[in-house]
Amino acid sequence: MKFSVIVTLKKDVLDPQGKVVLNTLVNLGIDNLKSIRQGKYFEIDVDEVDQVKAEKQINQMCEKLLVNLIIENYKISKIK
Amino acid sequence: MKSSVIVFPGSNCDRDIATALEKMQFKNQMVWHKETSLPKSDLIVIPGGFSYGDYLRSGAIAGKSIIIDEVIKAANSGCLILGICNGFQILTETGLLKGTLLRNRDLKFINRDVNIKVMNNETKFTSKYKLNEILKINIAHNEGNFFTDSKHRDQLKKENLVAFKYCDEKGNISEGSNPNGSIDNIAGIYNSKKNILGMMPHPERMIDQIISNTDGVNLFTSLMN
């Protein structure tokens, strides 16, 4: 079973990389940009048929390693 | 005093800190990250570098390595732990120190000597320094921008857990003397028991007048006491 995990910075955490990307896009002529926040994306394939179990496992992975909960939020979605 | 320096793939200040410790008369051992036990140590040092190439987040992978369980056990039983630069990042990833280190405010790797102020000299790491003493210590990092939640920020103030703050030559702590955007100009912090110190500046690079200065020496002489 395959899942995606999207990790994003929390609202109050500064994102200098996102800001630089935004400034560059503005320089390229895009004039209606409101904000850009940069994040991370994981694709995780687990050998498990029970979706509840699999999601629980992915949650543990996020909390143990993939996400720094002080500064980041995450969202798990099933891909297939 | 017996010390252990933990070595990860990508550590690159491990020999520097070992040299500093030996110069200060520590009996030092190097410990590879795959070891399952630690030699008897009064001090454990997590050195600077780029453990695991900073994959995922700086210090994230090293923070889950085999030897770290032993470091956590030792820390909980009161052993002194010093994390420098990447070592500080690793300590935050293990949870031994709260907070985290973000990308530098200006997105640049900074390698230069900066001034820091001793904010608390009543600890085992800093007793040989004077309170508010200004030191010139090298920093060399890309992710040194200390960040933490407001609860921890209050705790740091209330329990006097800030070890060092970035300042200018006269000791003024301001945005202009903040090299990397760290919250409250914080350059190093203690845990609440003050047996763990994490700091971004490199005291092990400041132990010899010939190559730099000797502003880092008193950290080691404090520990020897």
mmCIF file of N, CA and C in Angstrom, chain B residues 13-100:
data_model
loop_
_atom_site.group_PDB
_atom_site.id
_atom_site.type_symbol
_atom_site.label_atom_id
_atom_site.label_comp_id
_atom_site.label_asym_id
_atom_site.label_seq_id
_atom_site.Cartn_x
_atom_site.Cartn_y
_atom_site.Cartn_z
ATOM 1 N N CYS B 13 34.775 17.440 12.773
ATOM 2 C CA CYS B 13 35.480 18.181 13.830
ATOM 3 C C CYS B 13 35.868 17.244 14.957
ATOM 4 N N ASP B 14 35.748 15.942 14.709
ATOM 5 C CA ASP B 14 36.030 14.965 15.754
ATOM 6 C C ASP B 14 37.506 14.969 16.164
ATOM 7 N N ARG B 15 38.414 15.125 15.173
ATOM 8 C CA ARG B 15 39.843 15.147 15.523
ATOM 9 C C ARG B 15 40.197 16.455 16.231
ATOM 10 N N ASP B 16 39.570 17.542 15.828
ATOM 11 C CA ASP B 16 39.836 18.839 16.476
ATOM 12 C C ASP B 16 39.478 18.787 17.953
ATOM 13 N N ILE B 17 38.282 18.252 18.243
ATOM 14 C CA ILE B 17 37.849 18.228 19.646
ATOM 15 C C ILE B 17 38.708 17.234 20.432
ATOM 16 N N ALA B 18 39.093 16.126 19.788
ATOM 17 C CA ALA B 18 39.951 15.146 20.476
ATOM 18 C C ALA B 18 41.292 15.796 20.835
ATOM 19 N N THR B 19 41.850 16.562 19.902
ATOM 20 C CA THR B 19 43.119 17.256 20.144
ATOM 21 C C THR B 19 42.971 18.235 21.307
ATOM 22 N N ALA B 20 41.858 18.978 21.294
ATOM 23 C CA ALA B 20 41.627 19.946 22.370
ATOM 24 C C ALA B 20 41.508 19.236 23.713
ATOM 25 N N LEU B 21 40.751 18.145 23.742
ATOM 26 C CA LEU B 21 40.546 17.418 25.006
ATOM 27 C C LEU B 21 41.868 16.852 25.524
ATOM 28 N N GLU B 22 42.660 16.296 24.615
ATOM 29 C CA GLU B 22 43.934 15.708 25.043
ATOM 30 C C GLU B 22 44.892 16.789 25.535
ATOM 31 N N LYS B 23 44.865 17.917 24.856
ATOM 32 C CA LYS B 23 45.709 19.030 25.281
ATOM 33 C C LYS B 23 45.340 19.487 26.703
ATOM 34 N N MET B 24 44.047 19.380 27.006
ATOM 35 C CA MET B 24 43.571 19.803 28.330
ATOM 36 C C MET B 24 43.611 18.649 29.340
ATOM 37 N N GLN B 25 44.328 17.598 28.985
ATOM 38 C CA GLN B 25 44.584 16.459 29.897
ATOM 39 C C GLN B 25 43.382 15.525 30.112
ATOM 40 N N PHE B 26 42.428 15.543 29.204
ATOM 41 C CA PHE B 26 41.365 14.529 29.273
ATOM 42 C C PHE B 26 41.928 13.214 28.741
ATOM 43 N N LYS B 27 41.435 12.100 29.300
ATOM 44 C CA LYS B 27 41.750 10.802 28.699
ATOM 45 C C LYS B 27 40.620 10.523 27.721
ATOM 46 N N ASN B 28 40.933 10.677 26.448
ATOM 47 C CA ASN B 28 39.851 10.644 25.460
ATOM 48 C C ASN B 28 39.818 9.358 24.641
ATOM 49 N N GLN B 29 38.586 8.931 24.317
ATOM 50 C CA GLN B 29 38.412 7.803 23.402
ATOM 51 C C GLN B 29 37.453 8.200 22.296
ATOM 52 N N MET B 30 37.717 7.710 21.096
ATOM 53 C CA MET B 30 36.788 7.933 19.998
ATOM 54 C C MET B 30 35.808 6.756 19.964
ATOM 55 N N VAL B 31 34.533 7.044 19.753
ATOM 56 C CA VAL B 31 33.511 5.982 19.750
ATOM 57 C C VAL B 31 32.734 6.042 18.434
ATOM 58 N N TRP B 32 32.808 4.973 17.671
ATOM 59 C CA TRP B 32 32.098 4.881 16.384
ATOM 60 C C TRP B 32 30.598 4.724 16.633
ATOM 61 N N HIS B 33 29.805 5.328 15.777
ATOM 62 C CA HIS B 33 28.350 5.390 16.016
ATOM 63 C C HIS B 33 27.662 4.035 16.062
ATOM 64 N N LYS B 34 28.325 2.989 15.550
ATOM 65 C CA LYS B 34 27.682 1.665 15.548
ATOM 66 C C LYS B 34 27.949 0.882 16.826
ATOM 67 N N GLU B 35 28.780 1.434 17.695
ATOM 68 C CA GLU B 35 29.057 0.767 18.969
ATOM 69 C C GLU B 35 27.758 0.666 19.778
ATOM 70 N N THR B 36 27.684 -0.427 20.585
ATOM 71 C CA THR B 36 26.473 -0.602 21.388
ATOM 72 C C THR B 36 26.707 -0.234 22.847
ATOM 73 N N SER B 37 27.959 0.056 23.197
ATOM 74 C CA SER B 37 28.195 0.508 24.570
ATOM 75 C C SER B 37 29.221 1.623 24.572
ATOM 76 N N LEU B 38 29.179 2.413 25.640
ATOM 77 C CA LEU B 38 30.097 3.551 25.766
ATOM 78 C C LEU B 38 31.172 3.211 26.786
ATOM 79 N N PRO B 39 32.412 3.630 26.552
ATOM 80 C CA PRO B 39 33.393 3.494 27.626
ATOM 81 C C PRO B 39 32.994 4.408 28.787
ATOM 82 N N LYS B 40 33.454 4.087 29.974
ATOM 83 C CA LYS B 40 33.112 4.927 31.135
ATOM 84 C C LYS B 40 33.583 6.359 30.870
ATOM 85 N N SER B 41 32.671 7.294 30.933
ATOM 86 C CA SER B 41 33.019 8.665 30.550
ATOM 87 C C SER B 41 32.435 9.666 31.542
ATOM 88 N N ASP B 42 33.201 10.712 31.816
ATOM 89 C CA ASP B 42 32.672 11.837 32.594
ATOM 90 C C ASP B 42 32.051 12.867 31.655
ATOM 91 N N LEU B 43 32.545 12.850 30.414
ATOM 92 C CA LEU B 43 32.087 13.804 29.403
ATOM 93 C C LEU B 43 31.932 13.089 28.059
ATOM 94 N N ILE B 44 30.796 13.323 27.417
ATOM 95 C CA ILE B 44 30.602 12.795 26.057
ATOM 96 C C ILE B 44 30.468 13.997 25.124
ATOM 97 N N VAL B 45 31.239 13.976 24.032
ATOM 98 C CA VAL B 45 31.157 15.089 23.085
ATOM 99 C C VAL B 45 30.581 14.595 21.762
ATOM 100 N N ILE B 46 29.580 15.301 21.270
ATOM 101 C CA ILE B 46 29.071 15.063 19.912
ATOM 102 C C ILE B 46 29.687 16.174 19.060
ATOM 103 N N PRO B 47 30.561 15.814 18.140
ATOM 104 C CA PRO B 47 31.342 16.832 17.427
ATOM 105 C C PRO B 47 30.601 17.458 16.252
ATOM 106 N N GLY B 48 31.221 18.469 15.693
ATOM 107 C CA GLY B 48 30.668 19.126 14.521
ATOM 108 C C GLY B 48 30.935 18.344 13.244
ATOM 109 N N GLY B 49 30.311 18.805 12.171
ATOM 110 C CA GLY B 49 30.478 18.148 10.873
ATOM 111 C C GLY B 49 29.174 18.139 10.108
ATOM 112 N N PHE B 50 29.068 17.175 9.219
ATOM 113 C CA PHE B 50 27.843 17.034 8.414
ATOM 114 C C PHE B 50 27.433 15.574 8.465
ATOM 115 N N SER B 51 27.031 15.108 9.670
ATOM 116 C CA SER B 51 26.709 13.695 9.798
ATOM 117 C C SER B 51 25.649 13.311 8.771
ATOM 118 N N TYR B 52 25.903 12.208 8.094
ATOM 119 C CA TYR B 52 25.005 11.704 7.040
ATOM 120 C C TYR B 52 24.653 12.771 6.010
ATOM 121 N N GLY B 53 25.616 13.646 5.750
ATOM 122 C CA GLY B 53 25.409 14.646 4.700
ATOM 123 C C GLY B 53 24.223 15.568 4.948
ATOM 124 N N ASP B 54 23.830 15.707 6.225
ATOM 125 C CA ASP B 54 22.654 16.542 6.566
ATOM 126 C C ASP B 54 21.372 16.043 5.896
ATOM 127 N N TYR B 55 21.326 14.760 5.549
ATOM 128 C CA TYR B 55 20.113 14.229 4.901
ATOM 129 C C TYR B 55 18.906 14.398 5.817
ATOM 130 N N LEU B 56 17.767 14.580 5.243
ATOM 131 C CA LEU B 56 16.467 14.778 5.911
ATOM 132 C C LEU B 56 16.435 16.109 6.648
ATOM 133 N N ARG B 57 17.144 16.230 7.767
ATOM 134 C CA ARG B 57 17.370 17.499 8.473
ATOM 135 C C ARG B 57 18.733 17.345 9.128
ATOM 136 N N SER B 58 19.422 18.437 9.380
ATOM 137 C CA SER B 58 20.736 18.333 10.006
ATOM 138 C C SER B 58 20.616 17.583 11.334
ATOM 139 N N GLY B 59 21.369 16.503 11.460
ATOM 140 C CA GLY B 59 21.391 15.765 12.729
ATOM 141 C C GLY B 59 20.293 14.733 12.893
ATOM 142 N N ALA B 60 19.343 14.686 11.955
ATOM 143 C CA ALA B 60 18.176 13.809 12.133
ATOM 144 C C ALA B 60 18.555 12.329 12.121
ATOM 145 N N ILE B 61 19.419 11.947 11.196
ATOM 146 C CA ILE B 61 19.767 10.521 11.069
ATOM 147 C C ILE B 61 20.713 10.109 12.206
ATOM 148 N N ALA B 62 21.711 10.936 12.471
ATOM 149 C CA ALA B 62 22.646 10.641 13.568
ATOM 150 C C ALA B 62 21.898 10.551 14.897
ATOM 151 N N GLY B 63 20.855 11.369 15.027
ATOM 152 C CA GLY B 63 20.068 11.383 16.260
ATOM 153 C C GLY B 63 19.334 10.079 16.528
ATOM 154 N N LYS B 64 19.273 9.199 15.523
ATOM 155 C CA LYS B 64 18.599 7.910 15.702
ATOM 156 C C LYS B 64 19.601 6.756 15.613
ATOM 157 N N SER B 65 20.876 7.029 15.712
ATOM 158 C CA SER B 65 21.859 5.955 15.543
ATOM 159 C C SER B 65 21.977 5.107 16.801
ATOM 160 N N ILE B 66 22.650 3.964 16.651
ATOM 161 C CA ILE B 66 22.688 2.952 17.716
ATOM 162 C C ILE B 66 23.271 3.514 19.014
ATOM 163 N N ILE B 67 24.400 4.200 18.909
ATOM 164 C CA ILE B 67 25.087 4.661 20.123
ATOM 165 C C ILE B 67 24.275 5.716 20.882
ATOM 166 N N ILE B 68 23.351 6.379 20.173
ATOM 167 C CA ILE B 68 22.610 7.482 20.805
ATOM 168 C C ILE B 68 21.775 7.012 21.998
ATOM 169 N N ASP B 69 21.268 5.755 21.931
ATOM 170 C CA ASP B 69 20.523 5.238 23.087
ATOM 171 C C ASP B 69 21.396 5.254 24.334
ATOM 172 N N GLU B 70 22.672 4.910 24.150
ATOM 173 C CA GLU B 70 23.599 4.894 25.288
ATOM 174 C C GLU B 70 23.904 6.319 25.751
ATOM 175 N N VAL B 71 24.002 7.241 24.794
ATOM 176 C CA VAL B 71 24.255 8.645 25.150
ATOM 177 C C VAL B 71 23.075 9.183 25.966
ATOM 178 N N ILE B 72 21.852 8.823 25.552
ATOM 179 C CA ILE B 72 20.658 9.288 26.274
ATOM 180 C C ILE B 72 20.657 8.723 27.703
ATOM 181 N N LYS B 73 21.001 7.425 27.810
ATOM 182 C CA LYS B 73 21.058 6.803 29.144
ATOM 183 C C LYS B 73 22.079 7.525 30.015
ATOM 184 N N ALA B 74 23.265 7.763 29.451
ATOM 185 C CA ALA B 74 24.328 8.432 30.207
ATOM 186 C C ALA B 74 23.881 9.840 30.621
ATOM 187 N N ALA B 75 23.235 10.543 29.686
ATOM 188 C CA ALA B 75 22.768 11.906 29.971
ATOM 189 C C ALA B 75 21.766 11.897 31.121
ATOM 190 N N ASN B 76 20.859 10.908 31.084
ATOM 191 C CA ASN B 76 19.844 10.839 32.131
ATOM 192 C C ASN B 76 20.424 10.480 33.492
ATOM 193 N N SER B 77 21.610 9.824 33.470
ATOM 194 C CA SER B 77 22.218 9.517 34.775
ATOM 195 C C SER B 77 23.222 10.602 35.178
ATOM 196 N N GLY B 78 23.218 11.728 34.463
ATOM 197 C CA GLY B 78 23.980 12.889 34.924
ATOM 198 C C GLY B 78 25.321 13.122 34.254
ATOM 199 N N CYS B 79 25.686 12.257 33.311
ATOM 200 C CA CYS B 79 26.955 12.448 32.586
ATOM 201 C C CYS B 79 26.928 13.801 31.844
ATOM 202 N N LEU B 80 28.070 14.451 31.761
ATOM 203 C CA LEU B 80 28.122 15.729 31.042
ATOM 204 C C LEU B 80 28.147 15.471 29.539
ATOM 205 N N ILE B 81 27.341 16.198 28.809
ATOM 206 C CA ILE B 81 27.259 16.037 27.354
ATOM 207 C C ILE B 81 27.489 17.403 26.701
ATOM 208 N N LEU B 82 28.378 17.432 25.741
ATOM 209 C CA LEU B 82 28.653 18.673 25.003
ATOM 210 C C LEU B 82 28.420 18.413 23.515
ATOM 211 N N GLY B 83 27.521 19.177 22.918
ATOM 212 C CA GLY B 83 27.292 19.056 21.475
ATOM 213 C C GLY B 83 27.696 20.357 20.805
ATOM 214 N N ILE B 84 28.604 20.268 19.857
ATOM 215 C CA ILE B 84 29.090 21.468 19.183
ATOM 216 C C ILE B 84 28.613 21.446 17.733
ATOM 217 N N CYS B 85 27.992 22.529 17.288
ATOM 218 C CA CYS B 85 27.595 22.694 15.890
ATOM 219 C C CYS B 85 26.677 21.550 15.454
ATOM 220 N N ASN B 86 27.096 20.687 14.571
ATOM 221 C CA ASN B 86 26.259 19.551 14.187
ATOM 222 C C ASN B 86 25.893 18.723 15.430
ATOM 223 N N GLY B 87 26.787 18.709 16.418
ATOM 224 C CA GLY B 87 26.506 18.024 17.678
ATOM 225 C C GLY B 87 25.311 18.626 18.409
ATOM 226 N N PHE B 88 25.178 19.943 18.336
ATOM 227 C CA PHE B 88 24.024 20.647 18.913
ATOM 228 C C PHE B 88 22.765 20.242 18.138
ATOM 229 N N GLN B 89 22.873 20.236 16.821
ATOM 230 C CA GLN B 89 21.726 19.837 15.992
ATOM 231 C C GLN B 89 21.302 18.406 16.332
ATOM 232 N N ILE B 90 22.285 17.530 16.518
ATOM 233 C CA ILE B 90 21.981 16.124 16.848
ATOM 234 C C ILE B 90 21.287 16.046 18.210
ATOM 235 N N LEU B 91 21.776 16.810 19.182
ATOM 236 C CA LEU B 91 21.158 16.781 20.522
ATOM 237 C C LEU B 91 19.701 17.223 20.482
ATOM 238 N N THR B 92 19.383 18.204 19.634
ATOM 239 C CA THR B 92 17.976 18.621 19.547
ATOM 240 C C THR B 92 17.152 17.516 18.872
ATOM 241 N N GLU B 93 17.750 16.816 17.921
ATOM 242 C CA GLU B 93 17.020 15.734 17.242
ATOM 243 C C GLU B 93 16.783 14.540 18.166
ATOM 244 N N THR B 94 17.658 14.332 19.153
ATOM 245 C CA THR B 94 17.448 13.216 20.099
ATOM 246 C C THR B 94 16.405 13.589 21.145
ATOM 247 N N GLY B 95 16.137 14.882 21.292
ATOM 248 C CA GLY B 95 15.212 15.327 22.331
ATOM 249 C C GLY B 95 15.926 15.662 23.635
ATOM 250 N N LEU B 96 17.245 15.436 23.702
ATOM 251 C CA LEU B 96 17.974 15.773 24.935
ATOM 252 C C LEU B 96 17.971 17.287 25.167
ATOM 253 N N LEU B 97 17.961 18.045 24.083
ATOM 254 C CA LEU B 97 17.774 19.492 24.187
ATOM 255 C C LEU B 97 16.537 19.852 23.383
ATOM 256 N N LYS B 98 15.766 20.804 23.905
ATOM 257 C CA LYS B 98 14.568 21.225 23.175
ATOM 258 C C LYS B 98 14.931 22.281 22.130
ATOM 259 N N GLY B 99 14.011 22.531 21.227
ATOM 260 C CA GLY B 99 14.250 23.518 20.175
ATOM 261 C C GLY B 99 14.838 22.859 18.943
ATOM 262 N N THR B 100 15.177 23.685 17.966
ATOM 263 C CA THR B 100 15.746 23.144 16.737
ATOM 264 C C THR B 100 16.591 24.226 16.060
#
